[in-house]
Short mmCIF file of C-alpha atoms in Angstrom, two decimals:
data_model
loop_
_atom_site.label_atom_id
_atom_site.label_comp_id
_atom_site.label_asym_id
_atom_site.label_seq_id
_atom_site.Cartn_x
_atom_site.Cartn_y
_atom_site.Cartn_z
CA UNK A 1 -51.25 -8.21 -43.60
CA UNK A 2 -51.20 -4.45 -44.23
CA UNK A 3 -53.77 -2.61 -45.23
CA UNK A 4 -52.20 -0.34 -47.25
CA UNK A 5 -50.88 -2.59 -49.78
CA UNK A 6 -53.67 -4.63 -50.31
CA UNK A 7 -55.89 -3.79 -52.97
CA UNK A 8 -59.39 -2.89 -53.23
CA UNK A 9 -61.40 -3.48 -55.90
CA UNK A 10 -63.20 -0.34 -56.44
CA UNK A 11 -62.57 1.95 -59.48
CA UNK A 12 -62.85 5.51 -57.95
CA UNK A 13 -63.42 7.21 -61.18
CA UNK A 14 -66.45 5.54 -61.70
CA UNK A 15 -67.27 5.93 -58.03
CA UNK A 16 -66.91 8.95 -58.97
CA UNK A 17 -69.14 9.15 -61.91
CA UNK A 18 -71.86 7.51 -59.40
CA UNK A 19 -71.93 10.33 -56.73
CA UNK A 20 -75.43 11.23 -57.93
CA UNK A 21 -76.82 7.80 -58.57
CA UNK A 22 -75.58 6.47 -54.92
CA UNK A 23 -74.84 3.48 -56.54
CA UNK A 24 -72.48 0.60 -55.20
CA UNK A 25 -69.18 0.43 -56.64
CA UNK A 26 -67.97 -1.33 -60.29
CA UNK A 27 -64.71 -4.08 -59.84
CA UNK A 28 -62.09 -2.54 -61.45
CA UNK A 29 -58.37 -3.48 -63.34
CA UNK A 30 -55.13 -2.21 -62.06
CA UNK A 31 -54.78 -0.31 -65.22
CA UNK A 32 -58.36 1.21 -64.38
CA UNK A 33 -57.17 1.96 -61.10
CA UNK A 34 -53.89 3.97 -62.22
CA UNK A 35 -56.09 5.96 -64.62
CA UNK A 36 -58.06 7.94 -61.79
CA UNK A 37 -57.23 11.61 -62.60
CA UNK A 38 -57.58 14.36 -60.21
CA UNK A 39 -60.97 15.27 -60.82
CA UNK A 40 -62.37 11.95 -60.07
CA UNK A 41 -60.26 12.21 -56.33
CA UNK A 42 -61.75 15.50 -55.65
CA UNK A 43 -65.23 14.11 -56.57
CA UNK A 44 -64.75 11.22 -53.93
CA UNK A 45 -63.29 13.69 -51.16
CA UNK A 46 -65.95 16.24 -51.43
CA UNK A 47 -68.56 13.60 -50.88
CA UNK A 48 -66.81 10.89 -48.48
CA UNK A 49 -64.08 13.17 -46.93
CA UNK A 50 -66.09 14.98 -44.10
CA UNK A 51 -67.37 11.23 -42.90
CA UNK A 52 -64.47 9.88 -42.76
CA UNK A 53 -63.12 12.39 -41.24
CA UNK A 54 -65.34 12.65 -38.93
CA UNK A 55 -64.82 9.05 -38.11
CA UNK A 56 -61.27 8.97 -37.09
CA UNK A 57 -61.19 12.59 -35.48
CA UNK A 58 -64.10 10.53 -32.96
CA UNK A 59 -61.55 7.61 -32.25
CA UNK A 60 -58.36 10.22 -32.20
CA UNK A 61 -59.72 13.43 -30.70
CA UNK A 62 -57.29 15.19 -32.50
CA UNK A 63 -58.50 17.60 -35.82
CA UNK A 64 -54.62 17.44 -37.17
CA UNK A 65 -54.42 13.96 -37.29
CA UNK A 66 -57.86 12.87 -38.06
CA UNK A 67 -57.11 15.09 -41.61
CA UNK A 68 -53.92 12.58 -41.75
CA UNK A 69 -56.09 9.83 -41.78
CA UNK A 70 -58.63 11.47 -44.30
CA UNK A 71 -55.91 11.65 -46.66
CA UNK A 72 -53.89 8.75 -46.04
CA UNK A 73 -57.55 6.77 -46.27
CA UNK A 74 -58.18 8.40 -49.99
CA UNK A 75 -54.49 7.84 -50.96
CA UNK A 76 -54.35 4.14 -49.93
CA UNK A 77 -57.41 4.01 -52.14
CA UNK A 78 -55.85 4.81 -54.86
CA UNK A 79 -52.56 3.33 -55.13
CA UNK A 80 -53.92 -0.23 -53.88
CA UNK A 81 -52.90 -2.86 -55.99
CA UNK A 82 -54.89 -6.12 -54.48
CA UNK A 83 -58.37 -6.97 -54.20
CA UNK A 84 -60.76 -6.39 -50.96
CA UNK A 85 -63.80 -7.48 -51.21
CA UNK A 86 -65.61 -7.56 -54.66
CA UNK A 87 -68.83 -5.02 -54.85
CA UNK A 88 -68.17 -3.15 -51.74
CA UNK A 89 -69.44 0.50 -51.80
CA UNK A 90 -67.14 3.34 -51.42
CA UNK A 91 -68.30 4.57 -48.69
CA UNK A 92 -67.67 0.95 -46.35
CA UNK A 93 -64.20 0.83 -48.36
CA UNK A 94 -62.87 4.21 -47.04
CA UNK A 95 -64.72 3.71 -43.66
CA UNK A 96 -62.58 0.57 -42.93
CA UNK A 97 -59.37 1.86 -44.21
CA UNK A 98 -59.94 5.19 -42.24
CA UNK A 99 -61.02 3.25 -38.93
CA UNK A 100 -58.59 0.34 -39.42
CA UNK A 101 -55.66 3.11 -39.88
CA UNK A 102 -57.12 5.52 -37.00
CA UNK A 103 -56.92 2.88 -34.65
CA UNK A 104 -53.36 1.87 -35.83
CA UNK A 105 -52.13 5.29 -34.25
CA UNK A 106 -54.38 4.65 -31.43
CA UNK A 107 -52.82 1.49 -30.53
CA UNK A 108 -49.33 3.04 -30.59
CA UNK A 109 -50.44 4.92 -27.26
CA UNK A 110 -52.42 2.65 -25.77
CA UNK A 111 -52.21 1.09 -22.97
CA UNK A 112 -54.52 -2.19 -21.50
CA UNK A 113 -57.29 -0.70 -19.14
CA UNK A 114 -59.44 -3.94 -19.14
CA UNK A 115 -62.48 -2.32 -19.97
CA UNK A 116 -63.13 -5.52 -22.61
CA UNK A 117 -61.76 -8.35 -20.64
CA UNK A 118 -64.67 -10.27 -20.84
CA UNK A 119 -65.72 -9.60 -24.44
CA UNK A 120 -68.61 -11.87 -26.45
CA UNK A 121 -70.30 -11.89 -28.53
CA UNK A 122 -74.51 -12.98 -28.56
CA UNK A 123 -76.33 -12.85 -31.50
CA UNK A 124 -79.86 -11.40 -30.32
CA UNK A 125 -78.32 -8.11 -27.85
CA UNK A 126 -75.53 -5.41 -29.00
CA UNK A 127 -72.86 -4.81 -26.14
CA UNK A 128 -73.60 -2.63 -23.24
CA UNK A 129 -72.73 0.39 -23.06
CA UNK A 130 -71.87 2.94 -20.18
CA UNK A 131 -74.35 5.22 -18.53
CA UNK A 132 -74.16 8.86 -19.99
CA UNK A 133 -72.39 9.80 -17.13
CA UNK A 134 -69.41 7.75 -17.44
CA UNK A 135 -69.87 6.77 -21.23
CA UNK A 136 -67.33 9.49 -22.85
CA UNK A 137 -64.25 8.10 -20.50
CA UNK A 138 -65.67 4.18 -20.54
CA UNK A 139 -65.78 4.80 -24.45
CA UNK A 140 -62.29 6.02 -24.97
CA UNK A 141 -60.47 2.98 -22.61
CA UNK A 142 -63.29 0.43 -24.64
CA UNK A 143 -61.36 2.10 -27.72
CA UNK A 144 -57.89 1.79 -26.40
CA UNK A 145 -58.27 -1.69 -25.30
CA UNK A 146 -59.90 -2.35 -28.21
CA UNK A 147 -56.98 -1.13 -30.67
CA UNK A 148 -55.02 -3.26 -28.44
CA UNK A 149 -57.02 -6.46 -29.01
CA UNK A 150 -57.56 -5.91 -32.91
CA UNK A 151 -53.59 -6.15 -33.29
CA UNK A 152 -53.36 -8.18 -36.55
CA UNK A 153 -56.94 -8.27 -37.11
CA UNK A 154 -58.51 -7.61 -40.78
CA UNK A 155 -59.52 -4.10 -41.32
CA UNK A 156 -63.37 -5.44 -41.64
CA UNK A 157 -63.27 -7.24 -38.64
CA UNK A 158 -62.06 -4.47 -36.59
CA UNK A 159 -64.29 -2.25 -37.84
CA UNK A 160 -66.86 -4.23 -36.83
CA UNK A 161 -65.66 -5.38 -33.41
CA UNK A 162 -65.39 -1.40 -32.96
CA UNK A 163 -69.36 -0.57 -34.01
CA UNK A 164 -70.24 -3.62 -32.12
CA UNK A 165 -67.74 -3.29 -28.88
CA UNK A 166 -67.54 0.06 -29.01
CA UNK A 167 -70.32 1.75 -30.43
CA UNK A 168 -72.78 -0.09 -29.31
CA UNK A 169 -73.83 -0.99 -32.96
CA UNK A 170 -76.35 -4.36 -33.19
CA UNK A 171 -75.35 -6.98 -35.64
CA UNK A 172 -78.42 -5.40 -37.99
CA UNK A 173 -76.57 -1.84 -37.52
CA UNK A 174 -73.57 -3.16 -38.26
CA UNK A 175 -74.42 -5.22 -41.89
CA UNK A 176 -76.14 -1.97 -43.05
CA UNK A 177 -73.10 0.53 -42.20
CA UNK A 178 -70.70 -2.12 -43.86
CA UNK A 179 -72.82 -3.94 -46.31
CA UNK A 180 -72.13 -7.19 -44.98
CA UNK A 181 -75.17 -9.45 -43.73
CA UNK A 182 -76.13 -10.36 -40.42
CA UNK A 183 -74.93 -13.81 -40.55
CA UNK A 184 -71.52 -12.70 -41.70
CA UNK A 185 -71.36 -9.88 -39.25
CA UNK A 186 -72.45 -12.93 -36.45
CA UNK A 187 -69.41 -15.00 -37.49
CA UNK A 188 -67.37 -12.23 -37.91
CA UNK A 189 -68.02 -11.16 -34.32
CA UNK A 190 -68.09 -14.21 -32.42
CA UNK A 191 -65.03 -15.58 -34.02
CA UNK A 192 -63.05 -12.15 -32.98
CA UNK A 193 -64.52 -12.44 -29.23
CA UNK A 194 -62.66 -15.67 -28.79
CA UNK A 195 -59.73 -14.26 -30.09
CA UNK A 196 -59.62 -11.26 -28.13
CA UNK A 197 -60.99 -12.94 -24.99
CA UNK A 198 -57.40 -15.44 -25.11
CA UNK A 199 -55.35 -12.51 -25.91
CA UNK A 200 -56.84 -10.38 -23.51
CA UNK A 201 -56.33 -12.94 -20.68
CA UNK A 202 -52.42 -12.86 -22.04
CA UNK A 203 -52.62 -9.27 -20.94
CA UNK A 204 -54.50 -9.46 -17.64
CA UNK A 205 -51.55 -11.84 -16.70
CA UNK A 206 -49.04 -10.36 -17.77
CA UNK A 207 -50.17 -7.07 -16.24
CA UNK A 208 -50.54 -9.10 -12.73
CA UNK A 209 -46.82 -10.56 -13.15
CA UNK B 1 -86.33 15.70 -27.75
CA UNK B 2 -86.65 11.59 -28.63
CA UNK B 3 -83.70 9.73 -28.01
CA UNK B 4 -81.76 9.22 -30.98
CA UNK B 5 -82.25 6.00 -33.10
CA UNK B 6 -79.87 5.65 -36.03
CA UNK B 7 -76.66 5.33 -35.47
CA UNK B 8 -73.97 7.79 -37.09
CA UNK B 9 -72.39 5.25 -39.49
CA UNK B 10 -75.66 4.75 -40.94
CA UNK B 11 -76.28 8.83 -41.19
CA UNK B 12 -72.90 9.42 -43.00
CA UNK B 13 -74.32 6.81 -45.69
CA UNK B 14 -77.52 8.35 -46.22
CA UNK B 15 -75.90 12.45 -45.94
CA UNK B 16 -73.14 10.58 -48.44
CA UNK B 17 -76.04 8.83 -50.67
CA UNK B 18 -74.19 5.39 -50.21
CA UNK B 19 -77.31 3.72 -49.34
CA UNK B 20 -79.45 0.59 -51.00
CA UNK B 21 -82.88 2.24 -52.04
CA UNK B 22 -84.69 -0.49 -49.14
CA UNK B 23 -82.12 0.70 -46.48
CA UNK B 24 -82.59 4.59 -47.38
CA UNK B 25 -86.28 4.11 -47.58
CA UNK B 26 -86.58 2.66 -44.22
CA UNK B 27 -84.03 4.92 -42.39
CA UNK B 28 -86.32 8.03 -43.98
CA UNK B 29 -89.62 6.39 -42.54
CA UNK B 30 -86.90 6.28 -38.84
CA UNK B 31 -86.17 10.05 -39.76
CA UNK B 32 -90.07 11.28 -39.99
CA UNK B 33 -90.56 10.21 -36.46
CA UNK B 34 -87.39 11.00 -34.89
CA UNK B 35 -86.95 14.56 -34.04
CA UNK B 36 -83.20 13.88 -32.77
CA UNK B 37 -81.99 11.92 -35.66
CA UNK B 38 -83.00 14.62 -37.74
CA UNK B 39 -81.39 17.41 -36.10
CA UNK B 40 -78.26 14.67 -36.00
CA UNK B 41 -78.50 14.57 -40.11
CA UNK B 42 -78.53 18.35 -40.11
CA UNK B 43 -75.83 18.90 -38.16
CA UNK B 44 -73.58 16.32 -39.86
CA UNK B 45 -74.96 18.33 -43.00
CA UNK B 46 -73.45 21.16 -41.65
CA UNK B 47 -70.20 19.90 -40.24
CA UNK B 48 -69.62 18.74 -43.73
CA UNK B 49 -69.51 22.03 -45.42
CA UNK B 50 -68.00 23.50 -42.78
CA UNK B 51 -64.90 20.48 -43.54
CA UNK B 52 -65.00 21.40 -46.78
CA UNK B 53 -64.98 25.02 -46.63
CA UNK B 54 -61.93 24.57 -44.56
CA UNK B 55 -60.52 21.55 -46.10
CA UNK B 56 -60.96 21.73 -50.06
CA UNK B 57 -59.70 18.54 -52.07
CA UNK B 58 -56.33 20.67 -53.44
CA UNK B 59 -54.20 19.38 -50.44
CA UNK B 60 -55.11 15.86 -51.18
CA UNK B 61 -54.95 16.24 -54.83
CA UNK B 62 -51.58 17.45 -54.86
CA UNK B 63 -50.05 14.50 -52.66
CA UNK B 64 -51.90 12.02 -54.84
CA UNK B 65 -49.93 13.84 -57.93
CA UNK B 66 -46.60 13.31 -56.01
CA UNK B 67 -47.38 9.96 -55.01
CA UNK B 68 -48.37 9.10 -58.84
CA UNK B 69 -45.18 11.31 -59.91
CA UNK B 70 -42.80 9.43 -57.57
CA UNK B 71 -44.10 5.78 -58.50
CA UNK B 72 -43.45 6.72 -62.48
CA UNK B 73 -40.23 7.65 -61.79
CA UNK B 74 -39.79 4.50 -59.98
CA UNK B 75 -41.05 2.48 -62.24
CA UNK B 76 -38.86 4.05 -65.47
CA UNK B 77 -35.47 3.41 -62.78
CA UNK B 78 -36.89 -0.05 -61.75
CA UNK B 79 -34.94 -2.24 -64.65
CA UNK B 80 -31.61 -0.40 -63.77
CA UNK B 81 -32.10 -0.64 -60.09
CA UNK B 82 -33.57 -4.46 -60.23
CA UNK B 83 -30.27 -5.99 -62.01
CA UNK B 84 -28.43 -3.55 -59.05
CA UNK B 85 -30.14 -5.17 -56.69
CA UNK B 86 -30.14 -8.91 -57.89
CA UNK B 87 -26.19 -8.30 -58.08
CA UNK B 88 -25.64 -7.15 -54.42
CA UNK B 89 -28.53 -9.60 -53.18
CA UNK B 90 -26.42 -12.44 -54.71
CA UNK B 91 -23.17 -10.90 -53.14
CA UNK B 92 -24.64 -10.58 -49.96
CA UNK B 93 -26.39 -13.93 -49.85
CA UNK B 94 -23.01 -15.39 -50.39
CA UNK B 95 -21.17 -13.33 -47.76
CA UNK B 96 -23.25 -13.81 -44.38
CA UNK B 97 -25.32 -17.12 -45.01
CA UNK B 98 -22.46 -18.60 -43.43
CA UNK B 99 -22.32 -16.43 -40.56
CA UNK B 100 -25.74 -14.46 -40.17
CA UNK B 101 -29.09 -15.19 -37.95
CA UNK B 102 -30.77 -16.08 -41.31
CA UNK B 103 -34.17 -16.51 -41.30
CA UNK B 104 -35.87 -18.99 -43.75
CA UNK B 105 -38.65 -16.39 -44.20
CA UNK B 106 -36.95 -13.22 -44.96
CA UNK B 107 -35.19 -11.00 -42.81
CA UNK B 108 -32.16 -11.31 -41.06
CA UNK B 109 -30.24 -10.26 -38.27
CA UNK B 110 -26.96 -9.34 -37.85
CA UNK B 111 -25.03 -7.72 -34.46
CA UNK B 112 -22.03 -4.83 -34.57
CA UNK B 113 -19.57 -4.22 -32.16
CA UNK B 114 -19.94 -0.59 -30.85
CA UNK B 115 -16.38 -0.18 -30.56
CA UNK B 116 -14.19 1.98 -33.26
CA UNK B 117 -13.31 -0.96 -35.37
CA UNK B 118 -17.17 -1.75 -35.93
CA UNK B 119 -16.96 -5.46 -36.42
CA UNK B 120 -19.23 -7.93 -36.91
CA UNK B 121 -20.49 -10.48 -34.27
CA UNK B 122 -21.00 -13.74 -36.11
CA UNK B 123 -23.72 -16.01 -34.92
CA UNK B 124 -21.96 -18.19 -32.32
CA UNK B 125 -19.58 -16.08 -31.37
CA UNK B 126 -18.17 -15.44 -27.69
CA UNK B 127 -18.38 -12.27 -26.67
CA UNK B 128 -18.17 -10.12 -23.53
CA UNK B 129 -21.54 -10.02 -21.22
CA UNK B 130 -21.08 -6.64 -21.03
CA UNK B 131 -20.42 -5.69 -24.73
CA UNK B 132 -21.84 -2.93 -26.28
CA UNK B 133 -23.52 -3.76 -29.98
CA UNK B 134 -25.15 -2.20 -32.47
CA UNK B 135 -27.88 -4.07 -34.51
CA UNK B 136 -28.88 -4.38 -37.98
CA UNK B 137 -31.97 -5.82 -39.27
CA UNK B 138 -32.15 -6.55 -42.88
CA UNK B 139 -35.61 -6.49 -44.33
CA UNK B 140 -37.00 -5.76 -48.28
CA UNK B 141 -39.89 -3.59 -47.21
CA UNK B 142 -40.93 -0.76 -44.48
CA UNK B 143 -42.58 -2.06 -41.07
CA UNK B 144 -41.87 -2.39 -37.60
CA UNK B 145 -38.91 -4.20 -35.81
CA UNK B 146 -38.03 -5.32 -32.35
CA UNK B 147 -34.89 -7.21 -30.81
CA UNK B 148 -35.15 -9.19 -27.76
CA UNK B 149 -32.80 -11.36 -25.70
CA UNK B 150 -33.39 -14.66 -24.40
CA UNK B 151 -30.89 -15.41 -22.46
CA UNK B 152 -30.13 -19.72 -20.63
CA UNK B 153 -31.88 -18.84 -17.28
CA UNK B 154 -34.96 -18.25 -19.63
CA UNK B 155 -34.83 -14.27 -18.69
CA UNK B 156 -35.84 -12.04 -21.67
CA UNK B 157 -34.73 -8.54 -22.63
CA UNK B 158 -35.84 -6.09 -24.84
CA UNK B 159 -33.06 -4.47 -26.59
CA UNK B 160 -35.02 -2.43 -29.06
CA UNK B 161 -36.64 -0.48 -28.52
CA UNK B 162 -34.77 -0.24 -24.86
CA UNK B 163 -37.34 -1.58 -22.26
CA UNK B 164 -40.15 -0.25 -24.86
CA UNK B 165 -43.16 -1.78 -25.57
CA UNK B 166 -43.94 -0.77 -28.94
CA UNK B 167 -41.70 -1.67 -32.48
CA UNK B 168 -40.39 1.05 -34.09
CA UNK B 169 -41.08 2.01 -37.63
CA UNK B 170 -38.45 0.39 -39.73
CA UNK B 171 -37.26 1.70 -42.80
CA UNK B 172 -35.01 -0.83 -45.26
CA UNK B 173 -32.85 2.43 -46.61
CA UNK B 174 -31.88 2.78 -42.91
CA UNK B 175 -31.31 -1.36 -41.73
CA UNK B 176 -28.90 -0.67 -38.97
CA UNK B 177 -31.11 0.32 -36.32
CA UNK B 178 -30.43 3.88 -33.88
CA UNK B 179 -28.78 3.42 -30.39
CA UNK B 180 -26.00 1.09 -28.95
CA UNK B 181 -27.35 -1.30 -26.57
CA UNK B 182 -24.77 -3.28 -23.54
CA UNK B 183 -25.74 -6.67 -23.12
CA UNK B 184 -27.05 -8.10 -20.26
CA UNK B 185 -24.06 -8.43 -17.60
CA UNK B 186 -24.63 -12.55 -17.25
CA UNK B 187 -22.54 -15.03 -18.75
CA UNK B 188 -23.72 -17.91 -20.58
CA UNK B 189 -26.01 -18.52 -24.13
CA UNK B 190 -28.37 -15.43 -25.08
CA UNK B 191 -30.02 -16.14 -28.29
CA UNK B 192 -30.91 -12.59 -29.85
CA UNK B 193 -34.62 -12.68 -31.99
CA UNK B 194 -35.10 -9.95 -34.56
CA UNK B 195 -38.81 -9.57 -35.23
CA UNK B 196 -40.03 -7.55 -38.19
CA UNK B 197 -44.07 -7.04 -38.65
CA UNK B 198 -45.36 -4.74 -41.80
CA UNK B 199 -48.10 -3.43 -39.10
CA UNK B 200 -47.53 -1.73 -35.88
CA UNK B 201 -46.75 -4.39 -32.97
CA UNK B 202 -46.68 -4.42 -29.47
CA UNK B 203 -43.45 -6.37 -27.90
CA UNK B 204 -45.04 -7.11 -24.22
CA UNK B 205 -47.26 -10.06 -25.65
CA UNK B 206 -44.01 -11.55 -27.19
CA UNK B 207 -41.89 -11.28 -24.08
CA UNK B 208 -45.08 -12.82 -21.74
CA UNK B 209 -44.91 -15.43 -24.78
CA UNK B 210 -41.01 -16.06 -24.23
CA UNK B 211 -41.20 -15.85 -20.53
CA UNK B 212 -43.91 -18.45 -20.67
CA UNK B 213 -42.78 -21.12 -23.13
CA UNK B 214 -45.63 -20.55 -25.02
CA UNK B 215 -45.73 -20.47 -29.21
CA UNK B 216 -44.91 -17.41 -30.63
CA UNK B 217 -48.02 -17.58 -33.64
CA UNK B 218 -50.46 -16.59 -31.34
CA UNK B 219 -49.25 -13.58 -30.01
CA UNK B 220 -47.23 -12.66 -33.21
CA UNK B 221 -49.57 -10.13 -35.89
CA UNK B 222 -50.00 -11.84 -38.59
CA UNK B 223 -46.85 -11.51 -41.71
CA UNK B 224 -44.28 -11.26 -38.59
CA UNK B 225 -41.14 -12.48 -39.76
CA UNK B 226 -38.17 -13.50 -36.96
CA UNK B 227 -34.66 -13.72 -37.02
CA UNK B 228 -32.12 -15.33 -34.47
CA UNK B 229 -28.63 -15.05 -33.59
CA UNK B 230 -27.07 -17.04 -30.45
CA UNK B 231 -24.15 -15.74 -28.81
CA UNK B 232 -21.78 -17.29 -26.28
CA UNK B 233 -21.09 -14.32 -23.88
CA UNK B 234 -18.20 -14.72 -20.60
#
């Protein structure tokens, strides 16, 4: 599954004509879709483009290719052709694609540290984090292994396993930044720990071979 | 100052006014008593101007207009270039179905002599251990692509990338893929796999997977589609 060709089912010019009301987002036709003009982009980028970047210049460190992934995030937006999730807001739409495609290029250099070789998931606690001493190098490996371990995964389900895994987001945290509820966010998570604990035991073994 | 209690997701939504009035209501009541989170909000308030002093929405507009430009053109050259393409598939489906690593699902494989004559290595064929090929992998759309070598002991290679351990980005105007690549010096069966994924992949999980026996679906992304090609090498 690729992100970018999947379609979302947001209609950015009347996203647009929402930034005031901070309403969620209308479903909207193809033919909708292909009739965003240029003002309606620039609407949605002056009001979601600092976040997001923001968001994947924290998981890349780097301001040049965090602005990639602002664009690329707006751009996939509009020339998506599928359907996402019906009623999402703009703001968890862009947030996935620009997490789900800054942690694509993370991924590419990554390599396994086995910071989260023992990931799971429990429903009443958030993961623990590092100490503030050690939290800014712990949090960049967690990252890394974690682009490693979302290979394949759904954009919302590693966006989640990131706040969660990560970020040290609680399931609560997690439904409000995405709009999802805490059941869902609970299933989400606990099905992607057993995933990622068999793949990451793959990797411990083949890095001991 | 209090430690900080919202996290920043949940900050971009309120700054961005992306909020449910029950959420934004109860994040404000957060905000009165938390010194921290406040000076967090106002310095994400700031950042953001500061983005957008520095990076207005022109940039972005005008690769949108390109993108939109390039698609129209595409689609008033699609009816010309679809009965192209439905000729040469056809012509090509009947040349190498007899002779290529076809795979059921979509992509196939198909090995080159490096030499000056260029010539294809049908699937079967016998061929020198020590050979030096050139590979093409046939796919309709852009992705990622790796070829690996299994050879009768059970040993696996990774031709390409050489020795990497991430796919390359494939393009489909550009199928045969860069570099010449000897194969392994044993004689014997080598079955070469062609894997092409629409998402970045990593190939160490597939050669553990190989090496082990084990199926290929659970270490293979999701939409991976393979190809294979046995050779007799001497």
């Amino acid at each position: 599954m690729t992100f970018a060709t999947r379609a979302l089912p947001l209609d950015p010019r009347a996203l647009a004509a929402r930034v005031d009301a901070g309403r969620p987002a209308l479903l909207a036709s193809r033919a909708q879709m292909a009739s965003l003009d240029n003002q309606a982009l620039a609407d949605l980028y002056r009001r979601f483009g600092p976040a997001l970047h923001r968001r994947a210049l924290s998981l890349l460190g780097d301001e040049q290719e965090a602005l990639d992934v602002t664009q690329e995030s707006f751009l996939a937006l509009m020339t998506a052709s599928g359907s996402l999730r019906g009623g999402a807001s703009p703001f968890t739409v862009l947030y996935q694609i620009a997490t789900f495609k800054a942690v694509d290029r993370l991924r590419r250099r990554s390599r396994w540290a086995g910071v989260l070789s023992e990931v799971a998931y429990d429903e009443d606690a958030s993961w623990p984090q590092a100490s503030a001493g050690e939290s800014d190098a712990r949090r960049v490996d967690a990252a890394r292994d974690l682009a490693i371990l979302t290979q394949g995964e759904k954009p919302q389900v590693l966006t989640a396993a990131l706040l969660y895994f990560v970020e040290g987001y609680t399931t609560e945290e997690i439904g409000q930044t995405l709009d999802l509820s805490r059941k869902t966010v609970g299933k989400l998570l606990a099905r992607f720990a057993q995933r990622a604990r068999d793949r990451s035991k793959r990797l411990k073994e083949g890095q001991a071979a | 100052m209090n430690e900080r209690k919202i996290k920043d997701g949940l900050l971009e939504r309120l700054l961005a006014n992306d909020l449910d009035p029950a959420v934004r209501a109860e994040l404000a009541r957060t905000l009165e008593s938390s010194e921290a989170d406040r000076a967090r909000l106002a310095e994400l308030e700031r950042d953001s101007a500061a983005f957008l002093a520095l990076h207005p929405p022109g940039p972005l507009v005008a690769r949108f207009e390109e993108t939109t430009r390039r698609r129209s053109l595409f689609l008033r050259l699609a009816p010309f270039g679809l009965a192209a393409a439905a000729t040469a598939a056809i012509l090509l489906a009947v040349q190498w179905s007899n002779s290529l690593g076809v795979d059921r699902q979509g992509i196939q494989l198909a090995i080159y002599a490096a030499d000056d004559a260029g010539e294809r290595i049908v699937s079967k064929s016998v061929v020198s251990s020590d050979d030096a090929v050139r590979f093409l992998l046939e796919s309709a759309h852009v992705g990622y692509v790796a070829v690996l070598g299994r050879d009768a002991s059970g040993e696996i290679r990774v031709y390409y990338p050489k020795d990497g351990t991430a796919a390359p980005a494939y393009d489909p105007k550009g199928p045969m893929l860069p570099g010449v690549t000897e194969l392994a010096p044993n004689a014997g069966r080598e079955d070469l796999l062609g894997f092409f994924c629409p998402i970045p992949f990593d190939v160490a999980p597939i050669v553990e997977a190989l090496r082990a026996g084990e199926p290929l679906e659970s270490v293979l992304p999701a939409g991976t589609l393979t190809a294979k090609v046995p050779l007799q090498k001497h």
